[in-house]
Short mmCIF file of C-alpha atoms in Angstrom, two decimals:
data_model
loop_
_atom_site.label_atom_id
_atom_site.label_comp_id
_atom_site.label_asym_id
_atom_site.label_seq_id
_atom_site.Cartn_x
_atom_site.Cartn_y
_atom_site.Cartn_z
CA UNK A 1 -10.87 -9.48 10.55
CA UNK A 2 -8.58 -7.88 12.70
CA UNK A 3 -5.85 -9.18 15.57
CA UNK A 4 -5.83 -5.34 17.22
CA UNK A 5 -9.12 -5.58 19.07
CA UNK A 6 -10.59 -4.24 16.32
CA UNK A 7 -9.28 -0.89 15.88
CA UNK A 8 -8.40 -1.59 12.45
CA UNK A 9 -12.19 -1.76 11.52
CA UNK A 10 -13.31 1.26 12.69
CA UNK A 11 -10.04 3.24 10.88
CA UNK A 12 -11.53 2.72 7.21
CA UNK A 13 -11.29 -0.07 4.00
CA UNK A 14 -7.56 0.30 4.30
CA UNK A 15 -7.37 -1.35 7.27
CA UNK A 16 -9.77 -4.09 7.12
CA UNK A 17 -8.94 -7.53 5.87
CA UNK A 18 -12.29 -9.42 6.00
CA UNK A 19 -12.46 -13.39 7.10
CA UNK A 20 -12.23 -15.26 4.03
CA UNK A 21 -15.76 -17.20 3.25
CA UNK A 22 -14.88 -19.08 0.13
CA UNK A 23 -17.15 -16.91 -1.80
CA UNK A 24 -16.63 -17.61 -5.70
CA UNK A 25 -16.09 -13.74 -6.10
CA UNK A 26 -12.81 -13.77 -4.18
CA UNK A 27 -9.62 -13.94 -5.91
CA UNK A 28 -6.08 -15.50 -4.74
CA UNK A 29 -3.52 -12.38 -4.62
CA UNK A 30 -1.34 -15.04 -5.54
CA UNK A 31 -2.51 -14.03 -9.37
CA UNK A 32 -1.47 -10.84 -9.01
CA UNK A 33 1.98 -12.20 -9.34
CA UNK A 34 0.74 -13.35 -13.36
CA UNK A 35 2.30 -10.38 -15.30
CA UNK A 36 -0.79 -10.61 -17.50
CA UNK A 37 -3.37 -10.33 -14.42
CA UNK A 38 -1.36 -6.81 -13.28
CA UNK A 39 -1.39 -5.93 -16.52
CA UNK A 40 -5.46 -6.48 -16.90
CA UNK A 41 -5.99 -4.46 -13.17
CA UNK A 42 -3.86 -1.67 -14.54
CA UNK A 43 -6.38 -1.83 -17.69
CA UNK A 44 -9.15 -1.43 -15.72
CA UNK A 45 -7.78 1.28 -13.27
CA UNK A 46 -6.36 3.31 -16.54
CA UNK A 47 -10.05 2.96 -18.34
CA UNK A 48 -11.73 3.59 -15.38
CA UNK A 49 -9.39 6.96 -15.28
CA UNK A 50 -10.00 8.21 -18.64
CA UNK A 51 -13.96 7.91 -18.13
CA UNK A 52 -13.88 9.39 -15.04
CA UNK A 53 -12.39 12.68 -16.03
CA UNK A 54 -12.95 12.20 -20.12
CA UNK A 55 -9.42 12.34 -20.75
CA UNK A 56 -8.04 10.95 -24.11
CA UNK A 57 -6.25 7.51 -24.00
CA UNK A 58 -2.81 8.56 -25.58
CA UNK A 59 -2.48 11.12 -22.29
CA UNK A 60 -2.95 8.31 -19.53
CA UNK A 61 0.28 6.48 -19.31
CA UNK A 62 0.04 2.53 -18.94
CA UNK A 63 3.04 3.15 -16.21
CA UNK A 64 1.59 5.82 -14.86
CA UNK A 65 -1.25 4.08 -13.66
CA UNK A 66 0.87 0.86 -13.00
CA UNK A 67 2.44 2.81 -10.05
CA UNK A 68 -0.86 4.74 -9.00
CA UNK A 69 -2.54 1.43 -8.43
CA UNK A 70 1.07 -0.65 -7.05
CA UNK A 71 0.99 2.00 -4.45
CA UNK A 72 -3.22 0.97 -3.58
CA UNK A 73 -2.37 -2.43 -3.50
CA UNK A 74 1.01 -1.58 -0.85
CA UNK A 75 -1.38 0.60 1.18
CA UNK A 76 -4.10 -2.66 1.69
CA UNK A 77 -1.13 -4.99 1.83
CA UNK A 78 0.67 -2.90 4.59
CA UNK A 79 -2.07 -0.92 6.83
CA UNK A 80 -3.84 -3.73 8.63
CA UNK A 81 -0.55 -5.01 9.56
CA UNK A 82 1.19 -2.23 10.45
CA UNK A 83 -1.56 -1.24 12.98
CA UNK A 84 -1.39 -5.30 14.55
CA UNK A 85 2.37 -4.03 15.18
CA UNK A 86 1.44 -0.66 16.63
CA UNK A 87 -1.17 -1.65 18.53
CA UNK A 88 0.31 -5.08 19.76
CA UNK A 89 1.25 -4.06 23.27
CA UNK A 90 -2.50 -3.48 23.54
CA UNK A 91 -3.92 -6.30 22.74
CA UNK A 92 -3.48 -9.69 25.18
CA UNK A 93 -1.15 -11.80 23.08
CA UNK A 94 -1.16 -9.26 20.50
CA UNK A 95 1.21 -9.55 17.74
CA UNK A 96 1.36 -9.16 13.45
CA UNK A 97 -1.18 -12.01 11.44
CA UNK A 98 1.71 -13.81 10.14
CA UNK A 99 -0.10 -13.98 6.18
CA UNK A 100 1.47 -14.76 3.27
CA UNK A 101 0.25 -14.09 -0.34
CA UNK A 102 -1.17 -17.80 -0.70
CA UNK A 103 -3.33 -16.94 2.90
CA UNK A 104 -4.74 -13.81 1.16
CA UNK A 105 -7.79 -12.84 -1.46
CA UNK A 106 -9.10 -9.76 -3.20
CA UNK A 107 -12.28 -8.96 -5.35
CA UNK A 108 -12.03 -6.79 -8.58
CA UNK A 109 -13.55 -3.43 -8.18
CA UNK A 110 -13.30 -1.30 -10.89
CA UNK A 111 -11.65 1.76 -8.27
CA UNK A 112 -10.99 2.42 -4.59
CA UNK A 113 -9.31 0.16 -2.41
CA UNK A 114 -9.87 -3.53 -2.83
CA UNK A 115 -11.81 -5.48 -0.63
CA UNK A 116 -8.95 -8.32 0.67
CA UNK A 117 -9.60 -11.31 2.92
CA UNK A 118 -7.21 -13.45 5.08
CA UNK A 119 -7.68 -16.84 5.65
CA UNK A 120 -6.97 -18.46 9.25
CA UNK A 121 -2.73 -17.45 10.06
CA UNK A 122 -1.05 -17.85 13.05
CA UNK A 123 0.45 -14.45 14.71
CA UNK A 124 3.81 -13.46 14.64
CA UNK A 125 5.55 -10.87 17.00
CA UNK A 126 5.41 -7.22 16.17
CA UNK A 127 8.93 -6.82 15.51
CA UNK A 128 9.16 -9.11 12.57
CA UNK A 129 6.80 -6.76 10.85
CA UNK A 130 9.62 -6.41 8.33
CA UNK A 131 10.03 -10.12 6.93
CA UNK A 132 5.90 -10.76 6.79
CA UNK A 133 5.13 -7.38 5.20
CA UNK A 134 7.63 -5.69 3.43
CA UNK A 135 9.67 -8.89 2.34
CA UNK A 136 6.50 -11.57 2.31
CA UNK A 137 3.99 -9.52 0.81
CA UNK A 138 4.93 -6.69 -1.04
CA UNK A 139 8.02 -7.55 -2.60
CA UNK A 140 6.58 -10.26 -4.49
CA UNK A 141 4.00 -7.96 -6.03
CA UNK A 142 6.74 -4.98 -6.38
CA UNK A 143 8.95 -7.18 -8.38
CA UNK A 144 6.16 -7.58 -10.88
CA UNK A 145 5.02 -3.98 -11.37
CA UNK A 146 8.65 -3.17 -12.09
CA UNK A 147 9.17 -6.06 -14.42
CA UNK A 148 6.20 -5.57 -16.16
CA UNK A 149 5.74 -1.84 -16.78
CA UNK A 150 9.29 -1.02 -16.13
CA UNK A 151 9.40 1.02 -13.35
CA UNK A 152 12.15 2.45 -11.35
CA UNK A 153 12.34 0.41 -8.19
CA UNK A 154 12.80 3.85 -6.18
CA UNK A 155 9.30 4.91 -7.30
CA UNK A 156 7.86 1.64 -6.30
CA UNK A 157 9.82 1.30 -3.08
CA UNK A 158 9.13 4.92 -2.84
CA UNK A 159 5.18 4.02 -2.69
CA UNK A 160 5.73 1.38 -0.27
CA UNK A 161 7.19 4.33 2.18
CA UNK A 162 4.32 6.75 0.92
CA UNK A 163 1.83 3.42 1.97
CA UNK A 164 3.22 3.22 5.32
CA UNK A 165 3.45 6.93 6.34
CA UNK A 166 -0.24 7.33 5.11
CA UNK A 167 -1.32 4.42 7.07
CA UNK A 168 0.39 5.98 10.48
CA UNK A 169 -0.98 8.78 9.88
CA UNK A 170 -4.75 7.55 10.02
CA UNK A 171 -3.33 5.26 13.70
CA UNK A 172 -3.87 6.06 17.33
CA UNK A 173 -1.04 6.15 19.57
CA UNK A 174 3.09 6.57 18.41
CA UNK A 175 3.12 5.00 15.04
CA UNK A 176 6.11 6.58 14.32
CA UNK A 177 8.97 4.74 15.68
CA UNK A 178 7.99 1.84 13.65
CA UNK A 179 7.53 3.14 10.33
CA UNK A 180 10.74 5.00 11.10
CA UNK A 181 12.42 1.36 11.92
CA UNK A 182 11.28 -0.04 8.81
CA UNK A 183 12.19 3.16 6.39
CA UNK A 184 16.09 2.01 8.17
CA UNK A 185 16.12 -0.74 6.52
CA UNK A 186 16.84 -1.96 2.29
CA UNK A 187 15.01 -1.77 0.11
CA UNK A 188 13.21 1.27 1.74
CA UNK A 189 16.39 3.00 3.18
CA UNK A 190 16.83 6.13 1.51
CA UNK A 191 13.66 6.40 -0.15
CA UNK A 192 12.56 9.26 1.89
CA UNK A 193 13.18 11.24 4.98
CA UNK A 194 10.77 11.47 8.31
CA UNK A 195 10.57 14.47 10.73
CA UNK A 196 8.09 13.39 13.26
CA UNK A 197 5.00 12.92 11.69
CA UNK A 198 6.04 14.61 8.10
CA UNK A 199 7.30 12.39 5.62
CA UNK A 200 8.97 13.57 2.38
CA UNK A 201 10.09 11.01 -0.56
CA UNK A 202 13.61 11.53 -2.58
CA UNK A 203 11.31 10.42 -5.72
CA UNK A 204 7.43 10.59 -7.21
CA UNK A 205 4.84 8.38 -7.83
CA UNK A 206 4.25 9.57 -11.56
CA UNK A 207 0.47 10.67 -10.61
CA UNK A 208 1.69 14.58 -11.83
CA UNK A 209 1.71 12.66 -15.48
CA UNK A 210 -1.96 12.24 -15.81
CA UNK A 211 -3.55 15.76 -16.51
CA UNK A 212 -5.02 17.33 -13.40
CA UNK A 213 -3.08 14.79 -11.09
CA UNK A 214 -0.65 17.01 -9.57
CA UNK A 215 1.45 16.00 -7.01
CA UNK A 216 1.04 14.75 -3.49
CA UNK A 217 2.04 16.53 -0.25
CA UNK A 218 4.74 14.12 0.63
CA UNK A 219 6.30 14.12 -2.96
CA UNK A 220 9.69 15.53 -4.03
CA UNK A 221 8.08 17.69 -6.52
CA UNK A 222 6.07 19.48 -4.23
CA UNK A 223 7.76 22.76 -2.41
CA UNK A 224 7.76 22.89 1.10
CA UNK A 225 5.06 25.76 1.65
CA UNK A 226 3.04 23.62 0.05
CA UNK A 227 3.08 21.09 2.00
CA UNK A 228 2.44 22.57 4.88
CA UNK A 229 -0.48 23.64 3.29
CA UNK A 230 -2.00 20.52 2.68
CA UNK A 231 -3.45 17.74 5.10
CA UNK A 232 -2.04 14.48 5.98
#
């Protein structure tokens, strides 16, 4: 279900929220913000993890994984919205699906993005991308992940940034200027630094802690000929 003309269905699961049908399987992502319901996801993701690539349980961090999957559930939160605000000009009476948590569903899946669904929402205009994303929908969840598993709230805000540069990447058009106008802005000021389409964070994800995660190519960690090196 998109507000874009569509665009956002043909640019992968990230971007698609589907029309919510009432369907038992759905999920309010209003339980996400139950401590004990992140804490059962991250279960899942971490097991899921350690059969995947056999490693041993005492090597795959419950934290770890808590940020791994925070920053999954940013990217789905963020991308579909991000590309109503890009793409808003282009679309007659075009503007951001003004959803809150309580408007929005998910489905368990053991990995890979979650399937989400929005139920009917007005539209708000592209610039208050800010207040219905970043404020409305991630925050909530972000305050949870750090309460819960004691994260730094750099490396979650840090993942919110990481969600939104890897979502404009993946857009048609000049992205840019609006991820850039919402990295200007607290919580997300400072948590990394954009030169045109390259975006580097001031902190990691954690991912380099499970064995044979290594780091991404917009991390701190990672040296700048190797970055360059890498896609994205």
């Amino acid at each position: 279900m998109a507000d874009n003309g569509g665009v956002s269905d043909a640019l992968g699961p990230y971007f698609v929220w589907d029309a919510y049908d009432g369907d038992a399987a759905w999920r309010p992502f209003t339980d996400l913000l139950d401590p004990a319901v992140a804490a059962e996801r991250v279960d899942v993701s971490r097991r899921t993890l350690i059969g995947m690539f056999g490693l041993a349980e005492d090597v795959v961090p419950e934290r770890v994984v808590a940020s791994v999957l925070f920053l999954g559930v940013a990217s789905r939160l963020l991308s579909p919205l991000l590309a109503d605000a890009v793409l808003a000009d282009a679309v007659p009476g075009g503007g951001v699906r003004a959803a809150g948590l309580r408007d929005l569903w998910w489905k368990p899946v053991p990995g890979g993005p979650w399937p989400v669904a929005c139920g009917p929402v007005g539209t708000r205009p592209a610039g208050e991308l800010f207040e219905v994303a970043v404020d409305g929908l991630v925050a909530p969840v972000l305050d949870v992940f750090r309460e819960r598993f004691r994260l730094s709230p750099k490396v979650l805000w840090g993942n919110v940034a990481s969600a939104l540069a890897g979502a404009a990447g993946q857009l048609p058009g000049d992205p840019w200027p609006v991820v850039t106008g919402l990295l200007a802005r607290p919580p997300l000021l400072g948590t990394a630094t954009l030169r045109g389409r390259s975006l580097r964070r001031h902190n990691c994800c954690l991912y380099y802690r499970i064995p044979g995660g290594g780091t991404c190519a917009d991390c701190v960690l990672t040296s700048r000929p190797e970055r360059d090196l890498r896609p994205g």
